[in-house]
Amino acid sequence: FYSNTAAALFVSIVFAYLVIRENNKYEDELDRERFYLDTVFNTSPDAVFIVESPSGVIADCNKRAIELFKLENKKNAINKSVFDFLIIQYDTNEPAVKLFTKGPDVWRSEIHCATAALDKFLGFVSVASFNNRGSTYRKISINDITEDKKA
């Protein structure tokens, strides 16, 4: 009886060790992936908003978005409408919301933008849709081209 109990305990300990070691390996891989994606996201020269589609509610943004749109921090963007910042298309004067909700999954346009301080600038906006965990999002990249248009 004791030998069976000892053998079962030994097998349980070895199995638990193997499971923990495997989980640690996967956790390390996830940490490296997260670091890689965070580095790419936050070092982009473009302002990037991750937005729920079709509502336009901001789910995330990068550091450049905080700077360009003169937000104090990321919390001031999360759960706000991206349409507080993207106003009208440059060439058609169509509201940005119309293009966003009715437009194709991937598009680019020049759009008049407004910062949190209500300063205006012209942005080159690139939008791409993607799905994550059953929800549809749009990645919106914005580059300030005001000075380029003046030239």
Coordinates of N, CA, C and O in Angstrom, one line a residue:
F1 N 0.8 -1.2 0.0 CA 0.0 0.0 0.0 C 0.9 1.3 0.0 O 0.6 2.2 -0.8
Y2 N 1.9 1.3 0.9 CA 2.7 2.5 1.0 C 3.6 2.7 -0.3 O 3.8 3.8 -0.7
S3 N 4.0 1.6 -0.9 CA 4.8 1.7 -2.1 C 3.9 2.3 -3.3 O 4.4 3.1 -4.1
N4 N 2.6 1.9 -3.3 CA 1.7 2.5 -4.4 C 1.5 4.0 -4.1 O 1.4 4.8 -5.0
T5 N 1.3 4.3 -2.8 CA 1.1 5.7 -2.5 C 2.3 6.5 -2.8 O 2.3 7.6 -3.4
A6 N 3.5 6.0 -2.5 CA 4.8 6.7 -2.8 C 5.0 6.9 -4.3 O 5.4 7.9 -4.7
A7 N 4.7 5.8 -5.0 CA 4.8 5.9 -6.5 C 3.8 6.9 -7.1 O 4.2 7.7 -8.0
A8 N 2.6 6.9 -6.6 CA 1.6 7.9 -7.1 C 2.0 9.3 -6.7 O 1.9 10.2 -7.6
L9 N 2.6 9.5 -5.5 CA 3.1 10.8 -5.1 C 4.2 11.3 -6.0 O 4.3 12.4 -6.5
F10 N 5.1 10.3 -6.3 CA 6.3 10.7 -7.2 C 5.8 11.0 -8.6 O 6.3 12.0 -9.1
V11 N 4.9 10.3 -9.1 CA 4.4 10.6 -10.5 C 3.7 11.9 -10.5 O 3.8 12.7 -11.4
S12 N 2.9 12.2 -9.4 CA 2.2 13.5 -9.4 C 3.2 14.7 -9.3 O 3.0 15.7 -9.9
I13 N 4.3 14.5 -8.5 CA 5.3 15.6 -8.4 C 6.0 15.8 -9.7 O 6.1 16.9 -10.2
V14 N 6.4 14.7 -10.4 CA 7.0 14.8 -11.7 C 6.1 15.5 -12.7 O 6.5 16.4 -13.5
F15 N 4.8 15.1 -12.8 CA 3.8 15.6 -13.7 C 3.6 17.1 -13.4 O 3.6 17.9 -14.3
A16 N 3.5 17.5 -12.1 CA 3.3 18.9 -11.8 C 4.5 19.7 -12.2 O 4.4 20.8 -12.7
Y17 N 5.7 19.2 -12.0 CA 6.9 19.9 -12.4 C 6.9 20.1 -13.9 O 7.3 21.2 -14.4
L18 N 6.6 19.1 -14.7 CA 6.6 19.2 -16.1 C 5.6 20.3 -16.6 O 5.8 21.1 -17.5
V19 N 4.4 20.3 -16.0 CA 3.4 21.2 -16.3 C 3.8 22.6 -16.0 O 3.7 23.6 -16.8
I20 N 4.4 22.8 -14.8 CA 4.9 24.2 -14.4 C 6.0 24.6 -15.4 O 6.0 25.8 -15.8
R21 N 6.9 23.8 -15.7 CA 8.0 24.1 -16.6 C 7.5 24.5 -18.0 O 7.9 25.5 -18.5
E22 N 6.5 23.8 -18.5 CA 5.9 24.1 -19.8 C 5.2 25.4 -19.8 O 5.3 26.2 -20.7
N23 N 4.4 25.6 -18.7 CA 3.7 26.9 -18.5 C 4.6 28.1 -18.5 O 4.4 29.1 -19.0
N24 N 5.8 27.9 -17.7 CA 6.7 29.0 -17.7 C 7.3 29.3 -19.0 O 7.6 30.5 -19.4
K25 N 7.6 28.3 -19.8 CA 8.1 28.5 -21.2 C 7.1 29.3 -22.0 O 7.5 30.2 -22.7
Y26 N 5.8 28.9 -22.0 CA 4.8 29.6 -22.7 C 4.6 31.1 -22.2 O 4.4 32.0 -23.0
E27 N 4.7 31.2 -20.9 CA 4.6 32.6 -20.4 C 5.8 33.5 -20.8 O 5.6 34.6 -21.1
D28 N 7.0 32.9 -20.9 CA 8.1 33.7 -21.4 C 7.9 34.1 -22.8 O 8.2 35.2 -23.2
E29 N 7.4 33.1 -23.6 CA 7.1 33.4 -25.0 C 6.1 34.5 -25.2 O 6.2 35.4 -26.0
L30 N 5.0 34.5 -24.4 CA 4.0 35.5 -24.4 C 4.6 36.9 -24.0 O 4.3 37.9 -24.5
D31 N 5.5 36.9 -23.0 CA 6.1 38.1 -22.5 C 6.9 38.7 -23.6 O 6.9 39.9 -23.8
R32 N 7.7 37.9 -24.3 CA 8.5 38.4 -25.4 C 7.6 38.9 -26.6 O 7.9 40.0 -27.1
E33 N 6.5 38.3 -26.9 CA 5.6 38.7 -27.9 C 5.0 40.0 -27.5 O 4.9 41.0 -28.3
R34 N 4.6 40.1 -26.2 CA 3.9 41.4 -25.7 C 4.9 42.5 -25.8 O 4.6 43.6 -26.2
F35 N 6.2 42.3 -25.4 CA 7.2 43.3 -25.5 C 7.4 43.8 -26.9 O 7.5 45.0 -27.2
Y36 N 7.5 42.8 -27.8 CA 7.7 43.1 -29.2 C 6.6 44.0 -29.8 O 6.8 45.1 -30.4
L37 N 5.3 43.6 -29.5 CA 4.2 44.3 -30.0 C 4.1 45.7 -29.4 O 3.8 46.7 -30.0
D38 N 4.3 45.8 -28.1 CA 4.3 47.1 -27.4 C 5.4 48.0 -27.9 O 5.1 49.2 -28.1
T39 N 6.5 47.5 -28.2 CA 7.6 48.3 -28.8 C 7.2 48.8 -30.2 O 7.4 50.0 -30.4
V40 N 6.7 48.0 -31.0 CA 6.2 48.4 -32.4 C 5.1 49.4 -32.2 O 5.1 50.5 -32.9
F41 N 4.2 49.2 -31.4 CA 3.0 50.1 -31.2 C 3.4 51.4 -30.7 O 3.0 52.5 -31.2
N42 N 4.2 51.5 -29.7 CA 4.5 52.7 -29.0 C 5.7 53.5 -29.6 O 6.0 54.6 -29.2
T43 N 6.4 52.9 -30.6 CA 7.5 53.7 -31.2 C 7.1 54.1 -32.6 O 8.0 54.6 -33.3
S44 N 5.9 53.8 -33.0 CA 5.4 54.2 -34.3 C 5.5 55.8 -34.4 O 5.1 56.5 -33.5
P45 N 5.9 56.3 -35.6 CA 5.9 57.7 -35.8 C 4.4 58.3 -36.0 O 4.2 59.5 -35.9
D46 N 3.5 57.4 -36.3 CA 2.1 57.8 -36.5 C 1.4 57.6 -35.2 O 1.6 56.8 -34.3
A47 N 0.4 58.5 -35.0 CA -0.6 58.3 -33.9 C -1.5 57.1 -34.3 O -1.9 57.0 -35.4
V48 N -1.7 56.2 -33.4 CA -2.5 55.0 -33.6 C -3.6 54.9 -32.6 O -3.3 54.9 -31.4
F49 N -4.8 54.8 -33.1 CA -6.0 54.4 -32.2 C -6.5 53.1 -32.6 O -6.6 52.8 -33.8
I50 N -6.8 52.2 -31.7 CA -7.5 51.0 -31.9 C -8.9 51.3 -31.5 O -9.2 51.7 -30.3
V51 N -9.9 51.1 -32.4 CA -11.2 51.6 -32.2 C -12.2 50.5 -32.5 O -12.1 49.7 -33.4
E52 N -13.2 50.4 -31.6 CA -14.3 49.4 -31.8 C -15.1 49.8 -33.0 O -15.4 51.0 -33.2
S53 N -15.4 48.8 -33.8 CA -16.2 49.1 -35.0 C -17.6 48.5 -34.9 O -17.7 47.4 -34.4
P54 N -18.6 49.2 -35.3 CA -18.7 50.4 -35.9 C -18.9 51.6 -35.0 O -19.1 52.8 -35.4
S55 N -18.9 51.4 -33.7 CA -19.2 52.5 -32.7 C -18.2 53.7 -32.7 O -18.6 54.8 -32.5
G56 N -16.9 53.4 -33.0 CA -15.9 54.4 -33.0 C -15.4 54.7 -31.6 O -14.7 55.7 -31.4
V57 N -15.7 53.9 -30.7 CA -15.2 54.0 -29.3 C -13.7 53.6 -29.3 O -13.4 52.5 -29.7
I58 N -12.9 54.4 -28.7 CA -11.4 54.1 -28.6 C -11.2 53.1 -27.6 O -11.5 53.2 -26.4
A59 N -10.5 52.0 -28.0 CA -10.2 50.9 -27.1 C -8.7 51.0 -26.6 O -8.4 50.6 -25.5
D60 N -7.9 51.6 -27.4 CA -6.4 51.8 -27.0 C -5.8 52.8 -28.0 O -6.4 53.1 -29.0
C61 N -4.7 53.3 -27.5 CA -3.9 54.3 -28.4 C -2.5 54.2 -28.0 O -2.1 53.7 -26.9
N62 N -1.6 54.7 -28.9 CA -0.2 54.7 -28.6 C 0.3 56.0 -28.0 O -0.5 57.0 -27.9
K63 N 1.5 56.1 -27.7 CA 2.1 57.3 -27.1 C 2.0 58.5 -28.0 O 1.8 59.6 -27.6
R64 N 2.2 58.3 -29.3 CA 2.2 59.3 -30.3 C 0.8 59.9 -30.4 O 0.6 61.1 -30.6
A65 N -0.3 59.1 -30.3 CA -1.6 59.6 -30.3 C -1.8 60.6 -29.1 O -2.5 61.6 -29.3
I66 N -1.3 60.2 -28.0 CA -1.4 61.1 -26.8 C -0.8 62.4 -27.0 O -1.3 63.5 -26.7
E67 N 0.4 62.4 -27.7 CA 1.2 63.6 -28.0 C 0.5 64.5 -29.0 O 0.2 65.7 -28.8
L68 N 0.1 63.8 -30.2 CA -0.4 64.6 -31.3 C -1.8 65.2 -31.0 O -2.1 66.3 -31.3
F69 N -2.6 64.5 -30.2 CA -3.9 65.0 -29.9 C -4.0 65.7 -28.5 O -5.1 66.0 -28.0
K70 N -2.8 66.0 -28.0 CA -2.7 66.8 -26.8 C -3.5 66.3 -25.6 O -4.3 67.0 -24.9
L71 N -3.4 65.0 -25.4 CA -4.2 64.3 -24.3 C -3.2 64.2 -23.1 O -2.0 64.1 -23.3
E72 N -3.7 64.3 -21.9 CA -2.8 64.2 -20.7 C -2.3 62.8 -20.6 O -1.1 62.6 -20.2
N73 N -3.1 61.8 -20.9 CA -2.7 60.4 -20.7 C -3.6 59.6 -21.5 O -4.6 60.0 -22.1
K74 N -3.3 58.3 -21.6 CA -4.2 57.3 -22.3 C -5.6 57.3 -21.8 O -6.5 57.1 -22.6
K75 N -5.8 57.4 -20.5 CA -7.1 57.3 -19.9 C -8.0 58.4 -20.5 O -9.2 58.2 -20.5
N76 N -7.5 59.5 -21.0 CA -8.3 60.6 -21.6 C -8.8 60.2 -23.0 O -9.6 61.0 -23.5
A77 N -8.3 59.2 -23.5 CA -8.7 58.7 -24.9 C -9.6 57.5 -24.8 O -10.6 57.4 -25.5
I78 N -9.3 56.6 -23.9 CA -10.0 55.3 -23.8 C -11.5 55.6 -23.5 O -11.9 56.4 -22.7
N79 N -12.4 54.9 -24.3 CA -13.8 55.0 -24.2 C -14.4 56.3 -24.7 O -15.6 56.5 -24.5
K80 N -13.6 57.1 -25.3 CA -14.2 58.3 -26.0 C -14.4 58.0 -27.5 O -13.8 57.0 -28.0
S81 N -15.1 58.8 -28.1 CA -15.4 58.6 -29.5 C -14.2 59.1 -30.3 O -13.8 60.2 -30.1
V82 N -13.8 58.4 -31.3 CA -12.7 58.8 -32.2 C -13.2 60.0 -33.0 O -12.4 60.8 -33.5
F83 N -14.5 60.2 -33.1 CA -15.0 61.3 -33.9 C -14.9 62.6 -33.2 O -15.3 63.6 -33.8
D84 N -14.5 62.6 -31.9 CA -14.2 63.8 -31.3 C -12.9 64.4 -31.9 O -12.6 65.6 -31.7
F85 N -12.1 63.5 -32.5 CA -10.8 63.9 -33.0 C -10.7 64.0 -34.5 O -10.0 64.7 -35.1
L86 N -11.5 63.1 -35.2 CA -11.5 63.1 -36.7 C -12.8 63.8 -37.1 O -13.9 63.3 -36.9
I87 N -12.7 64.9 -37.8 CA -13.9 65.7 -38.1 C -14.5 65.5 -39.5 O -15.5 64.9 -39.7
I88 N -13.8 66.0 -40.6 CA -14.3 65.9 -41.9 C -13.2 65.6 -42.9 O -12.1 65.9 -42.7
Q89 N -13.6 65.0 -44.0 CA -12.7 64.7 -45.1 C -12.2 66.0 -45.7 O -13.0 66.9 -45.9
Y90 N -11.0 66.0 -46.1 CA -10.3 67.2 -46.6 C -10.9 67.6 -48.0 O -11.3 68.7 -48.2
D91 N -11.1 66.6 -48.9 CA -11.5 66.9 -50.2 C -13.0 66.9 -50.5 O -13.4 67.5 -51.5
T92 N -13.8 66.3 -49.7 CA -15.2 66.2 -49.9 C -16.1 66.9 -48.9 O -17.3 67.0 -49.1
N93 N -15.5 67.2 -47.8 CA -16.2 67.8 -46.6 C -17.3 66.8 -46.1 O -18.2 67.3 -45.4
E94 N -17.1 65.6 -46.4 CA -18.0 64.5 -45.8 C -17.6 64.3 -44.3 O -16.4 64.3 -44.0
P95 N -18.5 64.1 -43.4 CA -18.1 63.8 -42.0 C -17.3 62.5 -42.0 O -17.6 61.6 -42.7
A96 N -16.3 62.5 -41.2 CA -15.4 61.3 -41.1 C -16.2 60.1 -40.6 O -15.9 59.0 -41.0
V97 N -17.2 60.4 -39.8 CA -18.0 59.2 -39.2 C -18.7 58.5 -40.4 O -18.8 57.3 -40.3
K98 N -19.1 59.2 -41.4 CA -19.7 58.5 -42.6 C -18.8 57.6 -43.3 O -19.1 56.4 -43.6
L99 N -17.5 58.0 -43.5 CA -16.6 57.2 -44.2 C -16.2 56.0 -43.3 O -16.1 54.9 -43.7
F100 N -16.1 56.3 -42.0 CA -15.7 55.2 -41.0 C -16.8 54.1 -40.9 O -16.4 52.9 -40.9
T101 N -18.0 54.5 -40.9 CA -19.1 53.5 -40.7 C -19.5 52.9 -42.0 O -20.0 51.7 -42.0
K102 N -19.5 53.6 -43.1 CA -19.9 53.1 -44.4 C -18.8 52.7 -45.4 O -19.0 52.1 -46.4
G103 N -17.6 53.1 -45.0 CA -16.5 52.9 -45.9 C -16.0 51.5 -45.9 O -16.4 50.6 -45.2
P104 N -15.0 51.2 -46.8 CA -14.4 49.8 -46.9 C -13.6 49.5 -45.7 O -13.3 50.3 -44.8
D105 N -13.2 48.2 -45.6 CA -12.4 47.8 -44.4 C -11.0 48.4 -44.4 O -10.5 48.5 -43.3
V106 N -10.5 48.7 -45.5 CA -9.1 49.4 -45.6 C -9.3 50.6 -46.5 O -9.8 50.5 -47.6
W107 N -8.9 51.8 -45.9 CA -8.9 53.0 -46.7 C -8.0 54.0 -46.2 O -7.5 53.9 -45.0
R108 N -7.7 55.0 -47.0 CA -6.8 56.2 -46.6 C -7.5 57.4 -47.1 O -8.1 57.5 -48.1
S109 N -7.3 58.5 -46.3 CA -7.9 59.8 -46.7 C -7.2 60.9 -45.9 O -6.6 60.6 -44.8
E110 N -7.3 62.1 -46.4 CA -6.9 63.3 -45.7 C -8.1 63.8 -44.9 O -9.2 64.0 -45.5
I111 N -7.9 63.9 -43.6 CA -9.1 64.3 -42.7 C -8.7 65.5 -41.8 O -7.6 65.5 -41.3
H112 N -9.6 66.4 -41.7 CA -9.4 67.5 -40.7 C -9.5 66.9 -39.3 O -10.5 66.2 -39.0
C113 N -8.6 67.1 -38.5 CA -8.6 66.6 -37.1 C -8.6 67.7 -36.1 O -8.2 68.8 -36.4
A114 N -9.0 67.4 -34.9 CA -9.0 68.3 -33.8 C -8.3 67.7 -32.6 O -8.6 66.5 -32.3
T115 N -7.5 68.4 -31.9 CA -6.9 67.9 -30.6 C -7.8 68.1 -29.5 O -8.9 68.8 -29.6
A116 N -7.5 67.6 -28.3 CA -8.2 67.8 -27.1 C -8.3 69.3 -26.7 O -9.3 69.7 -26.1
A117 N -7.3 70.0 -27.2 CA -7.2 71.5 -26.9 C -7.9 72.3 -28.0 O -7.9 73.5 -28.0
L118 N -8.6 71.5 -28.9 CA -9.4 72.1 -30.0 C -8.5 72.8 -31.1 O -9.0 73.6 -31.9
D119 N -7.2 72.5 -31.1 CA -6.4 72.9 -32.2 C -6.7 72.0 -33.4 O -6.9 70.8 -33.2
K120 N -6.7 72.6 -34.6 CA -7.0 71.9 -35.8 C -5.7 71.5 -36.6 O -4.7 72.3 -36.5
F121 N -5.7 70.4 -37.2 CA -4.6 70.0 -38.1 C -5.1 69.1 -39.2 O -6.2 68.5 -39.1
L122 N -4.4 69.0 -40.3 CA -4.8 68.1 -41.4 C -4.0 66.8 -41.2 O -2.8 66.8 -41.0
G123 N -4.7 65.7 -41.1 CA -4.1 64.4 -40.9 C -4.3 63.4 -42.1 O -5.3 63.4 -42.7
F124 N -3.2 62.7 -42.4 CA -3.3 61.6 -43.4 C -3.7 60.4 -42.6 O -3.0 60.0 -41.7
V125 N -4.9 59.9 -42.8 CA -5.4 58.8 -42.0 C -5.5 57.5 -42.8 O -6.0 57.5 -43.9
S126 N -5.0 56.5 -42.2 CA -5.0 55.1 -42.8 C -5.8 54.2 -41.8 O -5.5 54.2 -40.6
V127 N -6.8 53.5 -42.4 CA -7.6 52.6 -41.5 C -7.6 51.2 -42.1 O -7.7 51.0 -43.3
A128 N -7.5 50.3 -41.1 CA -7.6 48.9 -41.5 C -8.4 48.1 -40.4 O -8.2 48.4 -39.2
S129 N -9.3 47.3 -40.9 CA -10.2 46.5 -39.9 C -9.5 45.2 -39.6 O -8.7 44.6 -40.4
F130 N -9.8 44.7 -38.4 CA -9.3 43.4 -38.0 C -10.2 42.9 -36.9 O -11.0 43.6 -36.3
N131 N -10.2 41.6 -36.7 CA -11.0 40.9 -35.7 C -10.2 40.4 -34.6 O -9.1 39.9 -34.8
N132 N -10.7 40.5 -33.4 CA -10.0 40.0 -32.2 C -11.0 39.5 -31.2 O -11.9 40.3 -30.8
R133 N -11.0 38.2 -30.9 CA -11.8 37.6 -29.9 C -13.3 37.9 -30.2 O -14.1 38.2 -29.3
G134 N -13.7 37.7 -31.4 CA -15.1 37.9 -31.8 C -15.6 39.3 -32.0 O -16.7 39.5 -32.4
S135 N -14.7 40.3 -31.8 CA -15.1 41.7 -32.0 C -14.3 42.3 -33.2 O -13.2 41.9 -33.5
T136 N -15.0 43.2 -33.9 CA -14.3 43.9 -35.0 C -13.8 45.3 -34.5 O -14.4 46.0 -33.8
Y137 N -12.5 45.5 -34.9 CA -11.8 46.8 -34.6 C -11.3 47.4 -35.8 O -11.2 46.7 -36.8
R138 N -10.9 48.7 -35.7 CA -10.2 49.3 -36.8 C -9.0 50.0 -36.2 O -9.0 50.6 -35.1
K139 N -7.9 49.8 -36.9 CA -6.6 50.4 -36.5 C -6.5 51.7 -37.3 O -6.6 51.6 -38.5
I140 N -6.5 52.8 -36.6 CA -6.5 54.1 -37.3 C -5.1 54.7 -37.1 O -4.7 55.0 -35.9
S141 N -4.3 54.9 -38.2 CA -3.0 55.6 -38.1 C -3.2 57.0 -38.6 O -3.8 57.2 -39.7
I142 N -2.6 58.0 -37.9 CA -2.8 59.4 -38.3 C -1.4 60.0 -38.3 O -0.7 59.9 -37.3
N143 N -1.1 60.7 -39.4 CA 0.1 61.5 -39.5 C -0.3 62.9 -39.8 O -1.0 63.2 -40.7
D144 N 0.3 63.9 -39.1 CA 0.0 65.3 -39.3 C 0.7 65.8 -40.6 O 1.9 65.7 -40.7
I145 N -0.1 66.2 -41.5 CA 0.5 66.6 -42.8 C 0.2 68.1 -43.1 O 0.3 68.6 -44.2
T146 N -0.1 68.8 -42.0 CA -0.5 70.3 -42.2 C 0.6 71.0 -42.9 O 0.4 71.8 -43.8
E147 N 1.9 70.9 -42.4 CA 3.0 71.6 -43.0 C 3.2 71.2 -44.5 O 3.6 72.0 -45.3
D148 N 3.0 69.9 -44.8 CA 3.2 69.5 -46.1 C 2.2 70.1 -47.1 O 2.5 70.4 -48.2
K149 N 1.0 70.3 -46.6 CA -0.1 70.9 -47.5 C 0.2 72.4 -47.7 O -0.2 73.0 -48.7
K150 N 0.8 73.0 -46.7 CA 1.1 74.5 -46.8 C 2.2 74.7 -47.9 O 2.2 75.8 -48.5
A151 N 3.1 73.8 -48.1 CA 4.2 74.0 -49.0 C 3.8 73.9 -50.4 O 2.9 73.6 -50.9

